[in-house]
Amino acid sequence: MTPESHAPTSTDDLRPGPPPGCPAHGPGPGGLHRLHEAEDLGALYEQLREQHGPVAPVLLHDDVPMWIVLGHAENLHMVRSPSQYCRDSRIWTPLREGLVKPDHPLMPHIAWQPIASHAEGDEHKRLRGAVMGAISTIDFRSLRRYINRSTQMIVNRFCEAGEADLVGQFTEHLPMAVMCEILGMPDEYNDRLVEAARDALKGTDTAIASHSYVMDALSRLTATRRAQPEEDLASYLITHPARLSDDEVREHLRLVLFAAYEATTNLLSNVLLTVLIDPRFRAQLNGGQMTVPEAVEQSLWNEPPFSTVFAYFAKQETELGGQRIRRGDGLLFAPLPANVDPRVRPDLKASMQGNRSHLAFGGGPHECPGQDIGRSIADVGVDALLMRLPDVELDCDEEELRWTASIASRHLVELPVQFSPKPPQDVQEVPNHKPVAAQRSDWQIGTAQPQAAPAASQPQPVAAQPQPPAAQPQPAPVQHRPMPDPPRPAAAEPPHRKGVWQRFLSWWRGGY
């Protein structure tokens, strides 16, 4: 899935609203709705579903016609049917007939590019094969350790202040730090690169210059790894048997970087926001009824990082969701309305734990190849942040939160929080509240508790041990030992009634 700019709607948000009854902001030709003018896309999707069913006709900028696929099954059918639908916009009828001008706001995302997400057939296999081959070399255990260290480094920047903006200071930084490491350019990660990527995706007046800044970094990486490959994604793309050119390597590095950055930033923001504003959600996490990975999947159902993806195109006349689709028609793949399709989610409040059939990462031949990277960043990053700042709370009313929205996605602008100030932590240390307590290995329910060892043999508390001023206490690693055999009572010990657990074991083994 490719990242889409959210400039068209977010820039309109800064302008005064249209006067009542303004014909330029009413329904378009044929009474069709203009997606880019909708104030509440979620409500519009449900209105379109009621009026037209799972596939609805809409208009884009300049009243360019398009279908939006609202149904879960219909979206899956479209992305899984390469014989009927493709990502090659060169067959799009409005483009061929000149209705889509070169300066159309969505042209940078719809225009065909020689990359895997737009290619078909053997060319698609060659390009995607190189990307998938490079991603398959990632050691995810090492990656998760790096995500944890990056989280500690980023949290160290604001943990002593007792307050932060988790969007500007955390969720926009962690994905970039991790992706720079994966691609092979960790030294390039800094605030300037984060700002450039953010600016390029927002489509501001300086977006072109910001995009060039990022591409210059990727060009330097490509040239360096072509001369001296190492163990990183850029090197594996270059050395893959598909024999990608420098331009192809650079463009796919851009695709991976921008798509992973924007999607994961949105995902992190959405998960953290839900934790902060939904007490039941947070209680499930704190009480162990839900794990962080399960919380991430729930967020992918409720608020996918991309609400729509531009675009698929009909290769032949066909039918979808009761609508006649002509050859050359364009269709928007729409995870947001598909994930709330009442045919698959009749009760939106019901938990989706254990269910990964959402469409947040697409499907079919163009399914997002880096989804496990995004999941890892969100799983580890959210868990490590909440361990470091267990008392973190929203520092404003929920109604004060601001979003920038577009057809493609919805972005949280800021997430102000407060917490008890914490000291910086060693970036090599596993996040925890305190050292792990000593484990009891020789006692079971129903047996006498062992006598305490003499004081001289007991370890001293960590706090009593002298430490250098700048050092942080390291938690002792937990030693995993085999389960001991049940203790046998001494011969001289008076008989006593068996405990509940022992009586259960006796019954299970055939006696009582």
XYZ file of C-alpha atoms in Angstrom:
512
model
C 0.000 0.000 0.000
C 1.341 3.365 -0.936
C 1.198 6.425 1.296
C -1.219 9.124 0.264
C -0.936 12.834 0.958
C -3.618 14.298 3.178
C -3.105 17.821 1.883
C -6.360 18.365 -0.048
C -8.690 18.218 2.933
C -6.284 19.412 5.609
C -5.531 22.598 3.700
C -9.233 23.179 3.107
C -9.734 22.957 6.869
C -7.860 26.246 7.201
C -10.168 28.136 4.850
C -13.525 29.673 5.813
C -16.484 27.409 5.130
C -18.707 27.902 2.095
C -21.761 30.128 2.396
C -25.077 28.325 2.931
C -26.497 26.984 -0.295
C -23.292 27.513 -2.274
C -23.723 25.407 -5.459
C -19.985 24.806 -5.710
C -20.088 22.852 -2.429
C -23.326 20.945 -2.934
C -23.812 17.586 -4.661
C -21.976 17.206 -7.937
C -23.268 16.132 -11.354
C -25.888 13.442 -11.071
C -26.326 14.240 -7.368
C -23.109 12.387 -6.533
C -21.194 13.213 -3.374
C -17.764 14.856 -3.539
C -15.560 12.850 -1.176
C -13.010 15.627 -0.692
C -15.667 18.006 0.633
C -17.165 15.669 3.244
C -16.791 16.890 6.819
C -17.438 13.402 8.238
C -16.343 10.680 5.859
C -17.459 7.898 8.202
C -21.017 9.216 8.208
C -20.913 9.703 4.432
C -19.748 6.115 3.913
C -22.746 4.825 5.866
C -25.079 7.093 3.894
C -23.614 5.793 0.629
C -23.912 2.206 1.863
C -27.608 2.763 2.598
C -28.245 4.451 -0.763
C -26.163 2.313 -3.115
C -25.077 -0.837 -1.304
C -21.485 -2.119 -0.992
C -20.203 -0.208 -4.066
C -21.106 3.453 -4.552
C -20.428 6.136 -7.217
C -18.674 9.284 -5.952
C -16.681 12.245 -7.250
C -13.079 13.312 -6.641
C -11.562 16.771 -7.168
C -12.643 18.457 -10.428
C -15.695 16.154 -10.370
C -13.718 13.175 -11.634
C -15.953 10.066 -11.307
C -14.842 7.137 -9.165
C -16.351 4.126 -7.410
C -15.748 3.554 -3.705
C -15.919 -0.042 -2.501
C -17.576 -0.116 0.928
C -18.198 -3.824 1.455
C -15.686 -6.166 3.096
C -16.309 -9.046 0.678
C -16.321 -6.731 -2.335
C -12.984 -5.171 -1.366
C -11.466 -8.607 -0.918
C -12.792 -9.760 -4.282
C -11.351 -6.707 -6.018
C -7.839 -6.963 -4.573
C -7.737 -10.734 -5.092
C -8.834 -10.662 -8.744
C -5.834 -9.449 -10.785
C -7.491 -10.742 -13.961
C -10.264 -8.163 -13.504
C -8.640 -5.268 -11.596
C -5.162 -3.753 -11.619
C -3.212 -0.795 -10.176
C -2.153 0.540 -13.599
C -3.830 3.950 -13.973
C -2.855 4.186 -17.643
C -6.113 2.371 -18.484
C -8.223 4.779 -16.382
C -10.837 6.285 -18.720
C -10.965 9.817 -17.163
C -7.171 10.026 -17.468
C -7.177 8.819 -21.081
C -9.945 11.293 -21.954
C -8.098 14.231 -20.406
C -10.486 14.782 -17.493
C -7.637 14.395 -14.989
C -5.279 17.338 -15.420
C -1.533 17.066 -14.708
C -1.975 19.335 -11.678
C -4.838 17.300 -10.197
C -4.289 17.070 -6.412
C -4.328 13.269 -6.472
C -2.172 12.827 -9.576
C 1.051 12.124 -7.601
C -0.658 9.086 -6.093
C -2.724 7.868 -9.027
C -0.131 8.359 -11.771
C 1.527 5.118 -12.808
C 5.077 4.541 -11.541
C 7.544 1.711 -12.296
C 7.240 0.223 -8.811
C 5.879 -3.070 -7.505
C 2.625 -1.587 -6.224
C 1.690 -0.455 -9.769
C 3.196 -3.289 -11.816
C 1.525 -6.431 -13.138
C 2.441 -9.907 -14.299
C 6.099 -10.882 -14.589
C 7.274 -7.346 -13.846
C 5.286 -7.339 -10.630
C 6.768 -10.705 -9.654
C 10.295 -9.424 -10.326
C 9.936 -6.191 -8.336
C 7.828 -7.538 -5.484
C 10.041 -10.612 -5.296
C 13.031 -8.365 -4.619
C 11.170 -6.427 -1.913
C 9.826 -9.566 -0.238
C 13.224 -11.232 -0.482
C 14.894 -8.285 1.221
C 12.259 -8.148 3.976
C 12.585 -11.898 4.562
C 16.189 -11.361 5.694
C 15.113 -9.257 8.688
C 15.826 -10.887 12.044
C 12.677 -9.898 13.905
C 14.069 -10.821 17.315
C 16.931 -8.380 16.797
C 14.506 -5.867 15.290
C 12.281 -5.941 18.366
C 15.308 -5.341 20.597
C 16.221 -2.341 18.437
C 12.652 -1.009 18.628
C 12.853 -1.254 22.415
C 16.177 0.599 22.553
C 14.868 3.277 20.187
C 11.787 3.706 22.364
C 13.971 4.177 25.450
C 16.122 6.769 23.669
C 13.094 8.733 22.479
C 11.297 8.593 25.841
C 14.522 9.717 27.549
C 14.174 13.025 25.724
C 10.992 13.997 27.579
C 10.603 11.648 30.567
C 11.999 14.179 33.067
C 9.565 16.919 31.969
C 6.438 15.147 33.191
C 4.567 16.138 30.030
C 4.850 15.544 26.293
C 3.089 15.559 22.943
C 3.142 11.872 22.061
C 2.528 12.585 18.361
C 5.259 15.156 17.768
C 7.709 13.657 20.269
C 7.082 9.913 19.960
C 4.815 8.436 17.278
C 6.386 10.494 14.482
C 9.913 9.609 15.608
C 9.918 5.907 16.478
C 8.922 4.612 12.989
C 11.584 6.773 11.315
C 14.328 5.657 13.709
C 13.464 2.001 13.112
C 13.062 2.296 9.340
C 16.422 4.072 9.008
C 18.013 1.123 10.806
C 16.231 -1.427 8.614
C 17.107 0.352 5.383
C 20.745 0.714 6.402
C 21.091 4.421 7.180
C 20.773 4.786 10.982
C 23.101 7.805 10.948
C 20.592 9.686 8.777
C 17.913 9.544 11.482
C 17.429 12.945 13.108
C 14.762 15.574 13.671
C 15.395 17.057 10.214
C 14.607 13.780 8.441
C 11.444 13.294 10.504
C 10.314 16.831 9.692
C 11.090 16.370 5.985
C 9.107 13.131 5.739
C 6.205 14.635 7.639
C 6.228 17.741 5.453
C 6.464 15.757 2.210
C 3.442 13.648 3.160
C 1.378 16.671 4.185
C 1.728 18.245 0.754
C 2.614 21.742 2.000
C 4.255 24.493 -0.043
C 7.664 23.091 0.920
C 6.698 19.463 0.272
C 8.756 19.215 -2.930
C 11.919 20.434 -1.207
C 11.281 18.087 1.721
C 10.736 15.155 -0.621
C 14.025 15.972 -2.349
C 15.807 15.989 1.006
C 14.597 12.455 1.734
C 15.399 11.252 -1.786
C 18.939 12.644 -1.515
C 19.463 10.503 1.588
C 18.152 7.425 -0.244
C 20.342 8.177 -3.272
C 23.438 8.345 -1.065
C 22.442 5.066 0.561
C 21.932 3.362 -2.801
C 25.329 4.506 -4.114
C 27.105 3.478 -0.910
C 25.552 0.013 -0.778
C 26.109 -0.564 -4.497
C 29.826 -0.062 -3.843
C 29.917 -1.931 -0.534
C 26.881 -4.087 0.392
C 26.170 -4.797 4.042
C 23.458 -6.641 5.942
C 20.524 -4.285 5.471
C 17.435 -3.982 3.296
C 19.075 -1.649 0.766
C 21.942 -4.089 0.213
C 19.615 -7.056 -0.233
C 17.562 -5.117 -2.780
C 20.736 -4.341 -4.721
C 22.146 -7.880 -4.606
C 18.832 -9.654 -5.261
C 18.780 -11.832 -8.411
C 16.072 -9.533 -9.817
C 18.941 -7.119 -10.610
C 17.168 -3.858 -9.799
C 18.649 -0.697 -11.257
C 19.714 2.160 -8.993
C 16.511 4.041 -9.852
C 14.403 0.983 -9.014
C 16.255 0.475 -5.733
C 15.835 4.105 -4.746
C 12.128 4.189 -5.657
C 11.376 1.049 -3.679
C 13.329 2.355 -0.690
C 11.163 5.477 -0.916
C 8.005 3.368 -1.129
C 8.969 1.275 1.902
C 10.110 4.273 3.946
C 7.112 6.542 3.338
C 4.456 3.816 3.508
C 5.840 2.312 6.713
C 6.422 5.722 8.265
C 2.945 7.148 7.695
C 1.045 3.932 8.415
C 2.942 3.148 11.604
C 2.779 6.732 12.882
C -1.009 6.627 12.513
C -1.207 3.188 14.104
C 0.864 4.199 17.139
C -1.180 7.378 17.610
C -4.481 5.520 17.356
C -3.518 2.801 19.836
C -2.153 5.268 22.402
C -5.214 7.496 22.055
C -7.540 4.556 22.700
C -5.536 3.561 25.776
C -5.776 7.119 27.116
C -9.477 7.810 26.505
C -11.088 4.385 26.980
C -10.875 3.202 30.631
C -12.229 -0.256 29.750
C -9.610 -0.727 27.052
C -6.826 0.288 29.439
C -8.222 -1.906 32.213
C -8.150 -4.891 29.873
C -4.497 -4.192 29.126
C -3.553 -3.659 32.770
C -5.544 -6.674 33.920
C -4.110 -9.061 31.347
C -7.395 -9.689 29.509
C -5.817 -8.124 26.413
C -2.216 -8.064 25.226
C -0.656 -5.123 23.405
C -0.598 -7.052 20.088
C -4.316 -7.726 20.510
C -4.882 -4.034 21.245
C -3.002 -3.186 18.041
C -5.224 -5.533 16.003
C -8.348 -4.002 17.564
C -7.096 -0.569 16.492
C -6.465 -1.849 12.965
C -10.132 -2.829 12.823
C -11.489 0.432 14.245
C -9.119 2.994 12.702
C -6.946 1.581 9.905
C -3.888 3.753 9.084
C -5.224 4.340 5.548
C -8.978 4.784 5.194
C -8.802 4.482 1.383
C -6.085 3.590 -1.115
C -5.749 5.042 -4.627
C -6.679 3.087 -6.709
C -7.706 -0.013 -8.647
C -8.872 0.019 -12.277
C -11.191 -2.332 -14.138
C -9.465 -4.268 -16.922
C -12.764 -5.437 -18.376
C -16.487 -4.869 -18.006
C -17.675 -6.655 -14.896
C -20.059 -6.489 -11.926
C -19.207 -5.726 -8.320
C -21.600 -5.292 -5.422
C -24.592 -5.039 -7.734
C -23.004 -2.249 -9.797
C -22.046 -2.444 -13.463
C -18.330 -1.637 -13.680
C -17.086 -0.625 -17.123
C -13.614 -1.203 -18.476
C -11.378 1.691 -17.434
C -13.422 2.644 -14.364
C -11.497 3.561 -11.229
C -12.294 2.084 -7.803
C -11.093 3.121 -4.353
C -10.017 0.312 -2.066
C -11.543 1.383 1.264
C -10.425 -0.424 4.461
C -12.238 1.970 6.832
C -15.829 1.351 5.672
C -15.026 -2.286 4.853
C -13.887 -2.937 8.426
C -17.252 -1.749 9.772
C -19.354 -3.548 7.170
C -22.421 -4.694 9.161
C -22.252 -8.045 7.397
C -18.957 -8.829 9.163
C -19.350 -6.585 12.253
C -22.999 -6.360 13.234
C -21.929 -5.155 16.688
C -19.148 -2.571 16.482
C -18.647 -2.702 20.265
C -17.814 -6.400 20.201
C -14.155 -7.304 20.697
C -12.270 -8.495 17.617
C -9.527 -10.232 19.629
C -7.835 -12.984 17.666
C -9.396 -11.868 14.366
C -6.983 -10.605 11.705
C -9.410 -10.497 8.797
C -9.452 -6.704 8.727
C -8.283 -4.968 5.548
C -5.878 -2.476 7.128
C -2.964 -3.955 5.155
C -4.823 -4.705 1.957
C -4.857 -8.126 0.364
C -4.105 -10.078 -2.763
C -0.969 -9.559 -4.889
C -0.490 -6.003 -3.571
C -0.934 -6.772 0.127
C 1.415 -4.650 2.235
C 4.756 -6.537 2.378
C 5.938 -4.691 5.494
C 2.948 -5.251 7.753
C 4.926 -7.331 10.251
C 7.408 -4.465 10.601
C 4.573 -2.067 11.417
C 3.052 -4.509 13.888
C 6.411 -4.995 15.622
C 6.987 -1.247 15.979
C 3.502 -0.769 17.430
C 3.604 -3.825 19.715
C 7.009 -3.114 21.239
C 6.776 0.681 21.157
C 3.412 0.937 22.921
C 4.331 -1.700 25.499
C 7.700 -0.091 26.302
C 6.184 3.392 26.547
C 3.460 2.259 28.952
C 6.046 0.427 31.063
C 8.156 3.574 31.323
C 5.179 5.860 31.963
C 2.546 3.690 33.670
C 0.628 6.720 34.999
C 0.468 8.588 31.688
C -2.810 10.480 31.234
C -4.375 12.710 28.598
C -3.582 16.352 29.385
C -6.626 17.907 27.694
C -10.298 17.246 27.159
C -10.978 14.676 24.474
C -13.038 17.291 22.595
C -9.929 19.482 22.272
C -8.003 16.929 20.201
C -7.474 18.021 16.590
C -7.239 15.946 13.432
C -6.263 16.527 9.832
C -8.434 14.441 7.551
C -8.495 13.515 3.902
C -9.952 10.874 1.646
C -6.875 8.755 2.317
C -6.490 8.933 6.081
C -7.078 10.745 9.351
C -4.117 12.045 11.353
C -4.050 13.058 14.999
C -2.287 16.433 15.198
C -1.238 16.337 18.859
C -1.625 14.004 21.828
C -0.731 16.019 24.950
C -0.113 13.891 28.053
C 1.143 14.268 31.587
C 2.849 11.794 33.926
C 5.120 11.656 36.938
C 8.620 12.772 35.904
C 10.970 9.822 35.445
C 14.765 9.673 35.227
C 16.378 8.706 31.904
C 16.915 4.984 31.494
C 19.808 2.974 30.164
C 18.903 2.277 26.534
C 20.141 -1.299 26.869
C 17.807 -2.029 29.779
C 14.512 -3.825 29.328
C 11.777 -1.389 30.405
C 10.412 -2.283 33.820
C 9.232 -0.631 36.985
C 11.666 -2.350 39.346
C 14.024 -5.326 39.508
C 12.387 -8.740 39.311
C 11.669 -10.173 42.757
C 13.274 -13.443 43.846
C 11.291 -16.434 42.622
C 9.948 -19.109 44.992
C 10.592 -22.523 43.467
C 10.047 -24.951 46.381
C 6.522 -24.223 47.549
C 3.116 -25.253 46.279
C -0.422 -24.552 47.365
C -1.418 -26.965 50.077
C 2.097 -27.557 51.465
C 3.902 -25.928 54.341
C 5.788 -22.790 53.404
C 9.593 -23.171 53.557
C 11.500 -21.547 56.381
C 13.377 -18.370 55.558
C 17.112 -18.746 55.041
C 19.491 -17.194 57.584
C 19.864 -13.449 57.144
C 23.503 -13.761 56.173
C 22.620 -15.860 53.135
C 19.870 -13.592 51.831
C 20.739 -11.146 49.046
C 20.694 -7.482 49.951
C 17.957 -5.311 48.440
C 19.003 -3.555 45.278
C 18.453 -0.133 46.811
C 20.987 -0.857 49.565
C 23.806 -1.595 47.165
C 26.054 1.369 46.377
C 25.769 2.537 42.788
C 27.689 5.178 40.852
C 25.615 8.369 40.547
C 25.068 8.139 36.771
C 24.308 4.424 36.614
C 20.812 2.956 36.605
C 19.972 -0.284 38.409
C 19.777 -3.250 36.092
C 16.995 -5.816 36.731
C 18.328 -9.284 37.413
C 17.432 -11.715 34.615
C 14.800 -14.268 35.452
C 16.271 -17.764 35.620
C 13.890 -20.255 34.036
C 14.318 -23.579 35.860
C 12.427 -26.848 35.422
C 9.436 -27.348 37.673
C 10.609 -29.132 40.888
C 9.077 -32.405 42.035
C 6.461 -32.075 44.782
C 8.244 -31.941 48.174
C 8.101 -35.105 50.239
C 7.237 -34.720 53.944
C 10.003 -35.711 56.331
C 9.574 -39.038 58.115
C 9.458 -37.395 61.531
C 6.908 -34.788 60.481
C 3.409 -35.465 61.863
C 0.827 -36.373 59.240
C -1.376 -33.567 58.009
C -4.355 -33.264 55.717
C -3.505 -33.067 52.016
C -3.889 -29.689 50.330
C -6.517 -29.056 47.652
C -3.996 -29.317 44.810
C -2.550 -32.616 46.124
C -5.994 -34.107 46.584
C -6.849 -33.109 43.017
C -3.657 -34.784 41.748
C -4.454 -37.950 43.717
C -7.956 -38.041 42.238
C -6.600 -37.420 38.739
C -4.148 -40.313 39.127
C -6.890 -42.685 40.233
C -6.832 -42.430 44.005
C -8.054 -40.075 46.711
